[in-house]
Amino acid sequence: MADALLTLNCGSATIKYALFRRGDPIPAKPEFAGLIEVGSEDGAHRAAIERLLHWVRAQAADWTIVGVGHRVVHGGERYAQPIVIDDAHLAQLKAFIPLAPLHQPHNLAGIEAMQAALPDVPQIACFDTAFHRTQPEIAQRFALPRHITAQGVRRYGFHGLSYEYIAETLPRHLDAGRANGRVIVAHLGNGASMCGMLGRQSQATTMGFTALEGLMMGTRTGSLDPGVLLYLMDYAGMDTQALTRLLYKESGLLGVSGISADMRVLLVSDRPEAQEAVELFCYRIVRETGSLAAALGGLDAFVFTGGIGEHAAPVRERVCRQLGWLGVEVDPAANANHQERISTPASKATVLVLPTNEEWMLARHADELIG
């Protein structure tokens, strides 16, 4: 019997899963991976996980699942490292639901469903916020009264598992000086954010208290003047439910274009609204790059990752063209061919395109914690 590590990323409507053979070379590819659609009724996650385990056992009858790694969006201020879940930790993570109401309940539903299905197998929680706990205290603060920030209202940052993977792999792609130098990583997908690193540790990031701040995204606004929300509440009669729907589901690329949240659709459209959405997306990346470069004191390397970052050459070209003042010089042919290194030899800052692998990070943390 071979030992296997299962990874789960449970959302409101889907469960992403992958199975890794324990002891495979690093970074390993999963033996198989996929996505399950989940219903909205009570107990849907448990039923879906029971189906998943039944299928896994049929596909890998000679393997034994010895650990399960779960993506958990929010670890609050408390959790800076992955943990083996017990009742006390689970209760604490439920207390963080108000900090991430659209994600945390579904993450925890997956953990509870897997606990019921595999009661003797360790369940490991890996946090999207944990990577950013290395930031200076000043970078995590809001200019709010202390009695409010004392309630946990601070910049947490997200996409930490993706950034952690990139940080882990940078020495394979850059010399030691650049890998440990001033690196900005752009995780560009339906959810989008950026992170500035020194010594491969987070120093600043674009997302804050929630996964709304920073870059515009597929359907999310990104940074927004809070006065807009006050105006919409007072003069448009919008309540919190309507505002939540607006901010999370109706804005971003979809809202600006009125066409699609999919960058691939917008890039081939000749509609001016689509072109404006792409232009605004790139403009926001350039603006945030300037902010992160200021926090780092310069730029040694820039990394594109995520679905858009890895596959949308026109987005990379537009961004890099506007970053010449930071020493970025892109090779058009390398960029068009989606090569790993798309900067010219003369470029002062190295520009890379690297695939991320959050699932492998989940498996690696599970492997480490089960001993």
XYZ file of C-alpha atoms in Angstrom:
371
model
C 0.000 0.000 0.000
C 1.352 3.439 -0.973
C 0.734 6.506 1.182
C -1.198 9.343 -0.437
C -1.962 12.956 0.476
C -5.315 14.441 -0.507
C -5.800 18.192 -0.902
C -9.125 20.055 -0.829
C -10.118 23.599 -1.708
C -13.790 23.897 -0.767
C -15.806 26.824 -2.057
C -19.491 27.623 -2.007
C -20.237 25.838 -5.292
C -17.176 23.682 -5.993
C -14.599 21.431 -4.370
C -11.166 21.320 -6.011
C -9.198 18.208 -5.137
C -5.856 16.604 -5.908
C -4.137 13.400 -4.817
C -0.353 13.275 -4.393
C 1.791 10.222 -3.807
C 3.704 10.807 -0.585
C 7.451 10.875 -1.120
C 7.356 11.942 -4.772
C 10.021 14.403 -5.946
C 9.396 18.059 -5.191
C 7.509 19.758 -6.690
C 5.336 16.774 -7.564
C 2.468 16.585 -9.990
C -0.729 15.079 -8.578
C -1.696 11.560 -9.544
C -5.058 13.069 -10.427
C -6.970 16.265 -9.766
C -10.355 17.698 -10.533
C -13.363 19.704 -9.493
C -16.734 18.706 -8.076
C -19.794 20.932 -8.257
C -21.563 21.204 -4.902
C -25.251 21.859 -4.303
C -26.517 24.605 -2.024
C -28.557 22.416 0.305
C -27.463 21.524 3.838
C -25.002 18.654 3.930
C -23.955 19.173 0.304
C -20.242 19.242 1.103
C -20.465 16.052 3.126
C -22.310 14.238 0.351
C -19.846 15.497 -2.265
C -16.839 14.410 -0.199
C -18.331 10.965 0.357
C -18.693 10.641 -3.418
C -15.145 11.876 -3.907
C -13.679 9.357 -1.455
C -15.660 6.534 -3.034
C -14.233 7.503 -6.419
C -10.681 7.900 -5.071
C -10.775 4.466 -3.475
C -11.933 2.959 -6.754
C -9.175 4.722 -8.714
C -6.404 4.156 -6.163
C -7.327 0.976 -4.348
C -3.707 0.277 -3.413
C -3.172 3.693 -1.804
C -3.867 4.833 1.738
C -4.772 8.453 2.451
C -2.569 9.442 5.396
C -3.304 13.175 5.515
C -5.642 15.780 4.044
C -4.530 19.365 3.384
C -7.274 21.986 3.349
C -7.088 25.520 2.001
C -8.548 27.862 4.622
C -8.834 31.474 3.560
C -8.548 33.141 6.956
C -6.233 32.360 9.849
C -6.642 35.721 11.572
C -3.739 37.125 13.547
C -3.278 33.845 15.386
C -2.233 31.379 12.705
C 1.024 32.071 10.880
C 1.690 28.397 10.088
C -0.394 25.392 8.993
C -1.954 23.354 11.818
C -3.382 19.918 12.476
C -7.069 20.533 13.149
C -8.591 19.651 16.508
C -11.826 20.788 18.147
C -10.244 23.868 19.705
C -8.690 25.019 16.429
C -11.943 24.395 14.567
C -13.851 26.533 17.064
C -11.294 29.326 16.663
C -11.523 29.175 12.872
C -15.309 29.437 13.073
C -14.816 32.645 15.050
C -13.066 34.070 11.947
C -16.161 33.578 9.759
C -17.151 37.279 10.073
C -13.741 38.167 8.583
C -14.366 36.051 5.464
C -18.086 35.217 5.335
C -18.077 34.243 1.650
C -15.201 31.751 1.966
C -14.534 30.565 5.508
C -17.817 28.673 6.123
C -17.291 26.531 3.034
C -13.636 25.850 3.872
C -14.688 24.634 7.318
C -17.605 22.627 5.935
C -15.066 20.668 3.901
C -12.949 20.010 6.983
C -15.937 18.784 9.012
C -17.120 16.595 6.157
C -13.678 15.016 5.809
C -13.415 14.514 9.573
C -16.652 12.539 9.438
C -15.547 10.506 6.422
C -11.952 9.837 7.612
C -12.035 10.219 11.407
C -8.572 8.722 11.953
C -6.763 10.744 9.279
C -5.093 14.067 10.240
C -6.763 17.134 8.719
C -4.320 19.989 8.099
C -5.478 23.595 7.679
C -3.271 25.809 5.476
C -4.061 29.514 5.540
C -4.094 32.033 2.706
C -3.333 34.774 5.216
C -0.370 33.070 6.907
C 2.320 34.017 4.369
C 1.704 37.713 5.015
C 2.267 37.591 8.776
C 5.948 38.403 8.122
C 4.988 41.938 7.088
C 6.091 44.827 9.285
C 3.415 45.840 11.760
C 3.074 49.228 10.103
C 2.172 47.575 6.791
C -0.717 45.738 8.446
C -2.326 48.747 10.138
C -5.289 50.888 9.110
C -5.564 54.531 10.155
C -8.530 53.728 12.391
C -9.042 54.238 16.142
C -7.159 51.672 18.193
C -10.313 50.284 19.794
C -11.377 49.199 16.289
C -8.034 47.815 15.130
C -7.848 45.929 18.439
C -10.850 43.924 17.217
C -8.776 42.393 14.423
C -9.461 45.045 11.779
C -6.131 45.085 9.925
C -4.586 44.226 6.568
C -4.335 40.455 6.333
C -3.613 39.771 2.665
C -4.617 36.663 0.736
C -3.415 34.285 -2.013
C -0.684 33.342 0.462
C -0.401 29.724 -0.686
C 0.276 30.885 -4.233
C 2.894 33.393 -3.079
C 4.478 30.813 -0.814
C 4.877 28.438 -3.748
C 6.477 31.125 -5.915
C 8.811 32.083 -3.048
C 9.741 28.412 -2.620
C 10.633 28.000 -6.293
C 12.353 31.342 -7.011
C 15.899 29.995 -6.362
C 15.377 27.551 -9.249
C 14.804 30.433 -11.651
C 16.946 33.300 -10.361
C 20.403 33.735 -8.898
C 20.478 33.951 -5.103
C 20.781 37.728 -5.057
C 17.672 38.329 -7.129
C 15.654 35.463 -5.648
C 16.162 36.926 -2.182
C 16.008 40.509 -3.357
C 13.167 42.908 -4.143
C 10.598 40.724 -5.896
C 7.034 41.630 -6.869
C 4.673 38.766 -7.692
C 1.420 39.413 -9.554
C -1.158 36.663 -8.989
C -3.588 37.487 -11.782
C -6.737 35.428 -12.179
C -10.431 35.833 -11.502
C -9.180 36.907 -8.092
C -6.116 39.119 -8.425
C -3.544 40.520 -6.036
C 0.134 41.398 -5.804
C 2.818 40.859 -3.184
C 6.167 42.531 -2.567
C 8.849 40.247 -1.095
C 12.262 40.658 0.490
C 14.212 37.546 1.353
C 11.265 35.636 -0.154
C 9.028 36.888 2.657
C 5.974 39.088 2.304
C 6.581 42.759 3.028
C 3.451 44.307 1.509
C 0.433 43.122 -0.454
C -2.498 44.686 -2.277
C -5.347 42.836 -0.560
C -6.226 43.967 2.939
C -8.940 43.189 5.480
C -10.888 41.321 2.793
C -10.185 39.933 -0.663
C -11.756 43.060 -2.191
C -8.930 45.564 -1.829
C -6.227 46.271 -4.377
C -6.463 45.250 -8.026
C -9.733 45.101 -9.934
C -10.628 41.461 -10.557
C -13.005 39.362 -12.605
C -16.106 40.520 -10.760
C -14.651 42.385 -7.747
C -14.032 46.124 -7.553
C -10.582 46.239 -6.030
C -9.765 49.392 -4.051
C -12.708 51.764 -3.827
C -13.290 55.074 -2.079
C -15.411 54.153 0.992
C -17.396 57.311 0.290
C -18.890 55.552 -2.744
C -20.485 53.008 -0.413
C -21.849 55.710 1.879
C -23.304 57.474 -1.146
C -24.956 54.294 -2.448
C -26.415 53.573 0.990
C -27.769 57.081 1.505
C -28.903 57.988 -2.008
C -29.463 54.682 -3.824
C -30.995 52.852 -0.865
C -28.593 49.912 -1.103
C -28.300 47.646 1.940
C -25.376 45.386 2.870
C -26.672 42.489 0.763
C -26.963 44.678 -2.323
C -23.542 46.201 -1.722
C -21.968 42.774 -1.206
C -23.430 41.586 -4.500
C -22.203 44.755 -6.243
C -18.674 44.584 -4.826
C -18.087 40.844 -5.210
C -20.218 39.729 -8.151
C -21.103 42.633 -10.457
C -17.966 44.771 -10.725
C -14.389 44.346 -11.965
C -13.850 43.240 -15.565
C -17.491 42.207 -15.829
C -18.833 45.497 -14.531
C -16.588 47.755 -16.609
C -16.998 45.795 -19.846
C -20.622 44.772 -19.444
C -19.569 41.707 -21.441
C -17.588 39.159 -19.439
C -15.334 38.570 -16.447
C -13.132 36.356 -18.649
C -9.973 38.101 -19.851
C -9.801 35.784 -22.875
C -13.184 37.025 -24.081
C -12.277 40.668 -23.541
C -8.934 40.453 -25.349
C -10.555 39.269 -28.589
C -13.506 41.656 -28.399
C -13.556 44.810 -30.543
C -16.015 46.518 -28.224
C -14.589 49.734 -26.677
C -15.993 48.720 -23.275
C -13.962 45.502 -23.382
C -10.810 47.396 -24.332
C -11.384 49.863 -21.504
C -11.765 47.029 -18.994
C -8.439 45.508 -20.073
C -6.752 48.915 -20.017
C -8.035 49.643 -16.502
C -6.914 46.207 -15.280
C -3.371 46.842 -16.565
C -3.341 50.401 -15.242
C -4.211 49.182 -11.749
C -1.376 46.617 -11.898
C 1.087 49.361 -12.848
C -0.189 51.644 -10.067
C 0.110 48.900 -7.447
C 3.579 47.964 -8.743
C 4.732 51.493 -8.034
C 3.369 51.286 -4.493
C 5.013 47.912 -3.811
C 8.321 48.981 -5.360
C 8.303 52.004 -3.036
C 7.756 49.715 -0.037
C 10.621 47.459 -1.161
C 12.996 50.248 -2.149
C 13.243 49.151 -5.772
C 12.739 46.134 -8.003
C 15.003 43.191 -8.852
C 12.436 40.782 -10.304
C 8.792 40.723 -11.339
C 6.812 37.469 -11.568
C 3.529 36.897 -13.393
C 1.441 33.945 -12.203
C -2.215 32.828 -12.117
C -4.466 32.161 -15.101
C -4.192 35.653 -16.618
C -0.579 36.131 -15.592
C 0.492 32.847 -17.173
C -1.541 32.984 -20.385
C -2.439 36.589 -21.326
C 0.597 37.865 -23.225
C -1.097 41.178 -24.174
C -1.687 41.957 -20.497
C 1.952 41.229 -19.658
C 3.126 43.374 -22.570
C 1.001 46.370 -21.545
C 2.119 46.149 -17.936
C 5.822 45.760 -18.713
C 5.760 48.573 -21.276
C 4.619 50.965 -18.541
C 7.255 49.755 -16.057
C 10.277 50.925 -18.009
C 10.993 53.486 -15.292
C 11.727 50.535 -12.972
C 14.241 49.070 -15.395
C 11.824 46.583 -16.997
C 12.478 45.751 -20.640
C 10.420 42.956 -22.162
C 11.378 40.712 -25.090
C 8.283 40.727 -27.368
C 9.029 37.328 -28.896
C 9.664 35.650 -25.544
C 6.474 37.155 -24.170
C 4.372 36.113 -27.168
C 5.718 32.564 -26.877
C 4.971 32.435 -23.125
C 8.568 31.684 -22.238
C 9.624 31.483 -18.613
C 11.862 34.563 -18.824
C 10.350 37.350 -20.900
C 12.759 40.190 -20.052
C 15.703 41.077 -22.278
C 19.301 40.444 -21.126
C 19.668 44.231 -20.755
C 16.631 44.564 -18.478
C 17.629 45.764 -15.008
C 14.717 43.816 -13.505
C 14.180 40.184 -14.473
C 10.614 39.343 -15.532
C 9.407 35.744 -15.190
C 6.216 33.853 -15.997
C 5.827 31.016 -13.494
C 2.882 28.685 -12.922
C 1.700 28.536 -9.347
C 0.766 25.336 -7.510
C -1.325 25.891 -4.398
C -2.301 22.224 -4.289
C 1.308 21.149 -3.940
C 1.766 23.575 -1.048
C -1.232 21.988 0.695
C 0.249 18.526 0.164
C 3.705 19.581 1.352
C 2.368 21.123 4.553
C 0.254 18.038 5.211
C 3.284 15.839 4.681
C 5.381 17.893 7.119
C 2.760 17.963 9.855
C 1.861 14.281 9.861
C 5.536 13.506 10.490
